[in-house]
Every structure is written in structure tokens, then in C-alpha cells.
Short mmCIF file of C-alpha atoms in Angstrom, two decimals:
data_model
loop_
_atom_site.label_atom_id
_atom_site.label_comp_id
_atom_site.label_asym_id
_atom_site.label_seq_id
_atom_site.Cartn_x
_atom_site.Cartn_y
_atom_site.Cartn_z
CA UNK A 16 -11.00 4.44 22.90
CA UNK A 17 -11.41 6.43 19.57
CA UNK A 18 -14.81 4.37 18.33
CA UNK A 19 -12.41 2.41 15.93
CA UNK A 20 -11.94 -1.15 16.75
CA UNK A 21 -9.04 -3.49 14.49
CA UNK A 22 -8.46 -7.25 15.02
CA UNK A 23 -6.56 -9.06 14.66
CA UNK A 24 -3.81 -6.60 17.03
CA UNK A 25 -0.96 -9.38 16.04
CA UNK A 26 -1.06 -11.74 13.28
CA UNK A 27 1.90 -13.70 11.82
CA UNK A 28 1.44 -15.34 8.88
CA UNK A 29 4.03 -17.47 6.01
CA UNK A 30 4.20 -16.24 2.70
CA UNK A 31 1.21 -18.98 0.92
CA UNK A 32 -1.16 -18.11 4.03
CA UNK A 33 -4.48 -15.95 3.71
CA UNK A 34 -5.59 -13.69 6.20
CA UNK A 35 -7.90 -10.84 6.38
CA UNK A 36 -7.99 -7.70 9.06
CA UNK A 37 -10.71 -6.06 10.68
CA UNK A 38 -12.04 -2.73 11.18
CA UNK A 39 -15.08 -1.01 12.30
CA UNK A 40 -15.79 2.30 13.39
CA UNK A 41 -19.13 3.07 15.49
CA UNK A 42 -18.92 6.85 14.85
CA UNK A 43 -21.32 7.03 11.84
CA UNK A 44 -18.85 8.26 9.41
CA UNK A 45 -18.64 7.42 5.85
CA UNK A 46 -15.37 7.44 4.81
CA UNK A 47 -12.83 4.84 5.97
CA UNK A 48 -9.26 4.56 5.39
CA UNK A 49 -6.69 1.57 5.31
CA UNK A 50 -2.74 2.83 6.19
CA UNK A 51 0.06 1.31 6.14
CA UNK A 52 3.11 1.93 8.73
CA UNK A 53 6.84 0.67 8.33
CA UNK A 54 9.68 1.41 10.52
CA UNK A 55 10.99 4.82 10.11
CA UNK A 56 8.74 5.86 6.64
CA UNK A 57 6.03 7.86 6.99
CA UNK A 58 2.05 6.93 7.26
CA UNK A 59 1.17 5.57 3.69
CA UNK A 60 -2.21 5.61 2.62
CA UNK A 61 -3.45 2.38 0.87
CA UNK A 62 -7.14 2.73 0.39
CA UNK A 63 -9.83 4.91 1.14
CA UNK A 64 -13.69 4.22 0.89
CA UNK A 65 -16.48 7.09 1.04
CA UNK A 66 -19.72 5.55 1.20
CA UNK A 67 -18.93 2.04 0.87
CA UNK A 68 -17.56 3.22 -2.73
CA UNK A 69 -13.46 2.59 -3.08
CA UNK A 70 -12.07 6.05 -4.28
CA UNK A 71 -8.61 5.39 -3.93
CA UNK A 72 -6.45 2.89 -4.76
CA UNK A 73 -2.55 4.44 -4.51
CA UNK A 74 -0.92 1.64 -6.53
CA UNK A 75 -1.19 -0.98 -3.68
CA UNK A 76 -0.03 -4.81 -4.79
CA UNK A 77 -2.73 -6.95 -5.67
CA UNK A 78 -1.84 -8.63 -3.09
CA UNK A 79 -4.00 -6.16 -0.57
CA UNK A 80 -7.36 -6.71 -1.47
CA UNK A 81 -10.10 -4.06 0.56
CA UNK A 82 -13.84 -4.39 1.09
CA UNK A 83 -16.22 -2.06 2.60
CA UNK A 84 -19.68 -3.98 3.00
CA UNK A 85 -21.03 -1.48 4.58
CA UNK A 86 -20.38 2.14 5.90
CA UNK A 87 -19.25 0.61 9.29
CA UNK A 88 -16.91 -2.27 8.63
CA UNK A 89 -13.51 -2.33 6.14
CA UNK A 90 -11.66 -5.12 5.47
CA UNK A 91 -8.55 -5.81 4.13
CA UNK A 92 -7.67 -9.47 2.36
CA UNK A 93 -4.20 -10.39 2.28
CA UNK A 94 -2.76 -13.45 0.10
CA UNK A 95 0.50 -14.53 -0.66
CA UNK A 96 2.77 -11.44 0.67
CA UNK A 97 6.20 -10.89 1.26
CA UNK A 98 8.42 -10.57 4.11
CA UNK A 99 8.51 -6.25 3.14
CA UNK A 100 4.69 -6.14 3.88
CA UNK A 101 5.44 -6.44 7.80
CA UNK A 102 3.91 -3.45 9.24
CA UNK A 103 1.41 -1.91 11.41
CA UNK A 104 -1.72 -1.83 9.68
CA UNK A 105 -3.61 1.23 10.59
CA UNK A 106 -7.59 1.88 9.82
CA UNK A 107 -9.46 5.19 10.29
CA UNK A 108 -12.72 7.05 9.84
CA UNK A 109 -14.17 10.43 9.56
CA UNK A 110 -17.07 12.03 8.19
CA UNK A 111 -16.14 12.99 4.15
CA UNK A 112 -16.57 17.03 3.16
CA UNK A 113 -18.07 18.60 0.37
CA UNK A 114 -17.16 22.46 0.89
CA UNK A 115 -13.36 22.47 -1.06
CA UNK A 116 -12.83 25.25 1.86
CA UNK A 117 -13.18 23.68 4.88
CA UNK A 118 -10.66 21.34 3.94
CA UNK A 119 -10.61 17.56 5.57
CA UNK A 120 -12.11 16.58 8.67
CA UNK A 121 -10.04 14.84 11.47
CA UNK A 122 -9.63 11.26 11.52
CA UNK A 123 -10.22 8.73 13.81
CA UNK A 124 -7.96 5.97 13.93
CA UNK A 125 -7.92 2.40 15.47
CA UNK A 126 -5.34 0.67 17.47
CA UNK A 127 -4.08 -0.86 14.74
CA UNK A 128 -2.72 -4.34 13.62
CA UNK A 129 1.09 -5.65 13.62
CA UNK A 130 1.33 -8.04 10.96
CA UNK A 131 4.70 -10.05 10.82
CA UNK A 132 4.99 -12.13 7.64
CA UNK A 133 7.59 -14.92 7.70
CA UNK B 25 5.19 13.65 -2.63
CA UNK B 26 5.46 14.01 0.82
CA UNK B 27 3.57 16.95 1.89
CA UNK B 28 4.23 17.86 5.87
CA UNK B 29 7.80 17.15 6.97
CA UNK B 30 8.39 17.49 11.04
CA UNK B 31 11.39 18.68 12.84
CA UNK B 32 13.26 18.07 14.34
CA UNK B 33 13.24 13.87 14.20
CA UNK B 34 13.38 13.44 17.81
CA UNK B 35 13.51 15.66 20.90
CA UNK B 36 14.75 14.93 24.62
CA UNK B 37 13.57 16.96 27.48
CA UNK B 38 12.73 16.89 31.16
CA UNK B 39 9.22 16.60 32.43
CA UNK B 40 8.34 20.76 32.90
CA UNK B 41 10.12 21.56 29.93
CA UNK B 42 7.92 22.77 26.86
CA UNK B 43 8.50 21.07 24.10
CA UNK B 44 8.58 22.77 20.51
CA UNK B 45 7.83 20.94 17.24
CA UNK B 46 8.07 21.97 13.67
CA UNK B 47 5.50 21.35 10.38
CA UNK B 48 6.79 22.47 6.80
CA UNK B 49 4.30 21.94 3.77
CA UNK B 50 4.95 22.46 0.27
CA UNK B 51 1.38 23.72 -1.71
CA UNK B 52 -1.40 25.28 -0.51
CA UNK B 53 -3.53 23.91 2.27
CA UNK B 54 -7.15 24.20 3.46
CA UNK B 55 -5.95 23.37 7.20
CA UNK B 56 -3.50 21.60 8.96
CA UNK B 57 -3.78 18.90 11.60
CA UNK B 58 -1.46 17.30 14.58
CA UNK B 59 -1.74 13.66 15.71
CA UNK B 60 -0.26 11.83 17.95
CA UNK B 61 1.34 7.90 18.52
CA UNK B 62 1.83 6.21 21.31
CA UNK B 63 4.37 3.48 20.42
CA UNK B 64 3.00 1.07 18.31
CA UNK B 65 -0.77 2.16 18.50
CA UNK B 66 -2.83 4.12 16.36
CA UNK B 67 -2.90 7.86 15.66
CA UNK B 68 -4.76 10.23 17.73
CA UNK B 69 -6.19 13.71 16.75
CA UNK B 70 -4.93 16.48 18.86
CA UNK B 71 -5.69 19.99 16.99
CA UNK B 72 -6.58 21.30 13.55
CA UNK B 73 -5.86 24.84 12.23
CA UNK B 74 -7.57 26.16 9.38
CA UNK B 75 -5.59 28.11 6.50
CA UNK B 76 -7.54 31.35 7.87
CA UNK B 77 -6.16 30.88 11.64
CA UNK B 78 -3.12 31.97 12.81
CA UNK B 79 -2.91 30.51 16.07
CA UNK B 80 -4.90 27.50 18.18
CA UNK B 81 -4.94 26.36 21.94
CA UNK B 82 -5.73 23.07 23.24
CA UNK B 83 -5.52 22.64 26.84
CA UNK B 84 -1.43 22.57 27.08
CA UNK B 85 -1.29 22.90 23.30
CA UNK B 86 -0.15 25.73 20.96
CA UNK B 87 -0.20 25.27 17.62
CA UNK B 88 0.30 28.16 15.18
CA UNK B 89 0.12 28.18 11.43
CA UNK B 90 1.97 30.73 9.20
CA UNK B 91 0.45 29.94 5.98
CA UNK B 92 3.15 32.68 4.04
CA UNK B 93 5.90 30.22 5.24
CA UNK B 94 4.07 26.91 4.75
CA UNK B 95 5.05 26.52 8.04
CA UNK B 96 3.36 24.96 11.38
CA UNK B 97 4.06 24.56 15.30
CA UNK B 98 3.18 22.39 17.75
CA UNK B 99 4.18 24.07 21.44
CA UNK B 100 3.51 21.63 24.52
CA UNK B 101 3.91 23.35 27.74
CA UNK B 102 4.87 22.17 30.87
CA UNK B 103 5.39 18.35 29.64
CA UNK B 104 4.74 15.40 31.68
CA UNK B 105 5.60 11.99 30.65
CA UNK B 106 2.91 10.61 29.16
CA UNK B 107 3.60 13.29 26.90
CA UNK B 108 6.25 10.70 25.55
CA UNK B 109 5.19 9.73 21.59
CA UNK B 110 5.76 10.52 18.28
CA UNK B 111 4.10 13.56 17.24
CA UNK B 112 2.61 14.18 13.17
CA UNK B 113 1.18 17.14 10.98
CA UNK B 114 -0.83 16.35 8.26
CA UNK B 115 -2.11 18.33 5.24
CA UNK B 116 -4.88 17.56 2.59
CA UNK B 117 -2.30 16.62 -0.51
CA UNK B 118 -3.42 17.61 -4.35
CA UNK B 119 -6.39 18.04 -5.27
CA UNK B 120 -9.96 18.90 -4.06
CA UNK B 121 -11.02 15.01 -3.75
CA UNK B 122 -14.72 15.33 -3.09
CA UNK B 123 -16.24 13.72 -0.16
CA UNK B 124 -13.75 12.18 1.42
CA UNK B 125 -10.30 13.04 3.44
CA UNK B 126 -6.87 12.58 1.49
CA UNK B 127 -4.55 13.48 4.35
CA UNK B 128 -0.93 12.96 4.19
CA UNK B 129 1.02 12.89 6.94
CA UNK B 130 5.14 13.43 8.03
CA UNK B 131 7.23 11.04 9.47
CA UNK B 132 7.10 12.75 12.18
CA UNK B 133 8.93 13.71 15.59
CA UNK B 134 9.65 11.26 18.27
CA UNK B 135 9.31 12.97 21.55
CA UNK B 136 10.91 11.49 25.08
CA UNK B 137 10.12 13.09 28.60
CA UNK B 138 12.39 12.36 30.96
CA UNK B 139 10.99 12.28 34.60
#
């Protein structure tokens, strides 16, 4: 147990459906993190949120849609994707730094979710 | 761009063996972390180095950091199989964000122990 719960862990869902995944960390960060993980690429980052304020975005379809209602939940919204968005669907946490020299904190990562689309 | 690369892709060894895994970065860093996955779960910390340390120990876990070479290791000794999993660096990529963690991770080494 890392403190970072995801559900669904499986969904499978048709191209028209909508669907939205879960995470929440009970760490008292304030920086959460949405990944994306494909067969034999490595870790993308999709989103990131530092104090429930989105401050990255790296050129992720419309189709993803994140929200962070508070410091302690993330969501992510999918609608209409495609059969190349099947993937494990990683979240994580960690406390944000301010000091350029101590560089990033660890993060904290949940079990994950394997979304099959069809 | 793709900041840590791993190597080698995948290693095979017998439980006992130490197992030796490679990090290359290309720009500066401010330190330099190792995760590992279990197949098909998420990521779990294991060690981070700062650009000012040289070497780190973990329990049955070396990892130094030669920051001249842009170049990490990850040294498991005596490896058991649960040790079996793919094994990632990751490095803060571009620039200072502010207040929050921009790491980028490899695609890693897949590592089986053989009983």
C-alpha cells in the first residue's frame, strides 16, 4: 500500500462510451500526477496538478479531460477514445518543492488502472 | 525528449546473483531517482541520489551517481525472486517548474530471477 488508491483497476469501454477514473492519495501532498503507460514506451506524463491548480497539460487529446476538486482526489474524464488509448493509467502524488536545488521529491504512485477500449 | 535511458532492456539471472542496472541522462540534474514495477501495477520508489552524492545504500541496494558522465547505477545484491520487475530512473526534465515534480522516467529494464 503506497497511500494512493485508483478505481476502476479494469475498465473496458467502446469507442461512444464515457467513463471517468479515480484517484486519491491520503498522504497530504499537493501535487498529483496522471501517467499514461503503453506496451514497451516509456511512462508518459499527461497531467499534473499542484494545489488543485492544473500546471501541465503535455498536449494530451481533448479527449482526456482531468479534475482535481480538491488536494486529495484527481480525476480523469474520458469520452469518445480510440482503440490506441488502451493503457495502464497510472496516478501519483508527492509533496511539490520550492528550493530549485533540492530537486523533485519522490512520488507515490497508485496501483493503477488497465483501460481496454474496444 | 527522453531524459533517463536504462540498460540494458532486460536482464536474466539466478536468485544470489547481483544484479547490475544502468541510468544515462542527457542535461543537468538536481537528483536522480529509481522505481520499481511489478507487472502491471504501479511504480514504487526505491532510492534517490542527489546531484551532490556520489554513492547511496538501501538495504540490498547500491545506487551510485557519476554526475561528470550523466551516468547512474542501480546494484542489487544477493537477488531473490521477488526481486523480479522492471526497474526505472527518473530525472527532473527542463526547467525549474516551481512547486511541483516534472519527473521523466526511462523505459526501463525488465529484470527476471530465476530460482
Amino acid at each position: 500500500e503506497t497511500g494512493v488508491t485508483q478505481t476502476p483497476r479494469h475498465l473496458v469501454m467502446g469507442m461512444t462510451n464515457k467513463k471517468s477514473l479515480k484517484c486519491e492519495q491520503h498522504l497530504g501532498h499537493n501535487a498529483m500526477y496522471w501517467y499514461k503507460q503503453s506496451a514497451k514506451k516509456p511512462l508518459e506524463l499527461m497531467f499534473v496538478y499542484s494545489l488543485e491548480e492544473r500546471v501541465e497539460n503535455n498536449s494530451v487529446p481533448s479527449r482526456f479531460s482531468p479534475e482535481c476538486p480538491n488536494s486529495s482526489h484527481l480525476f480523469l474524464h474520458l469520452h469518445t477514445l480510440q482503440p490506441e488509448d488502451s493503457a495502464l493509467y497510472l496516478c501519483a502524488s508527492s509533496q511539490g518543492w520550492k528550493d530549485r536545488e533540492l530537486g523533485p521529491h519522490e512520488q507515490y504512485f497508485g496501483p493503477g488502472t488497465r483501460l481496454t477500449v474496444t | 525528449s527522453q531524459q533517463g535511458e536504462e540498460d540494458p532492456q532486460a536482464l536474466s539471472i539466478q536468485e544470489g546473483e547481483n544484479a547490475t542496472m544502468n541510468c544515462s541522462y542527457k542535461t543537468s540534474i538536481n537528483n536522480l531517482q529509481w522505481y520499481r514495477q511489478n507487472s502491471g501495477r504501479g511504480l514504487v520508489h526505491l532510492i534517490l541520489i542527489r546531484s551532490n552524492e556520489r554513492e547511496k545504500h538501501s538495504g540490498r541496494l547500491r545506487v551510485t551517481l557519476d554526475t561528470s558522465k550523466k551516468s547512474s547505477s542501480l546494484l542489487i545484491t544477493a537477488s531473490r525472486a521477488a526481486d523480479t520487475a522492471s526497474y526505472f530512473c527518473a530525472t527532473a526534465g527542463g526547467m525549474f517548474s516551481g512547486g511541483y515534480n516534472k519527473l521523466i522516467f526511462g523505459a526501463g529494464t525488465r529484470l527476471a530471477v530465476h530460482p
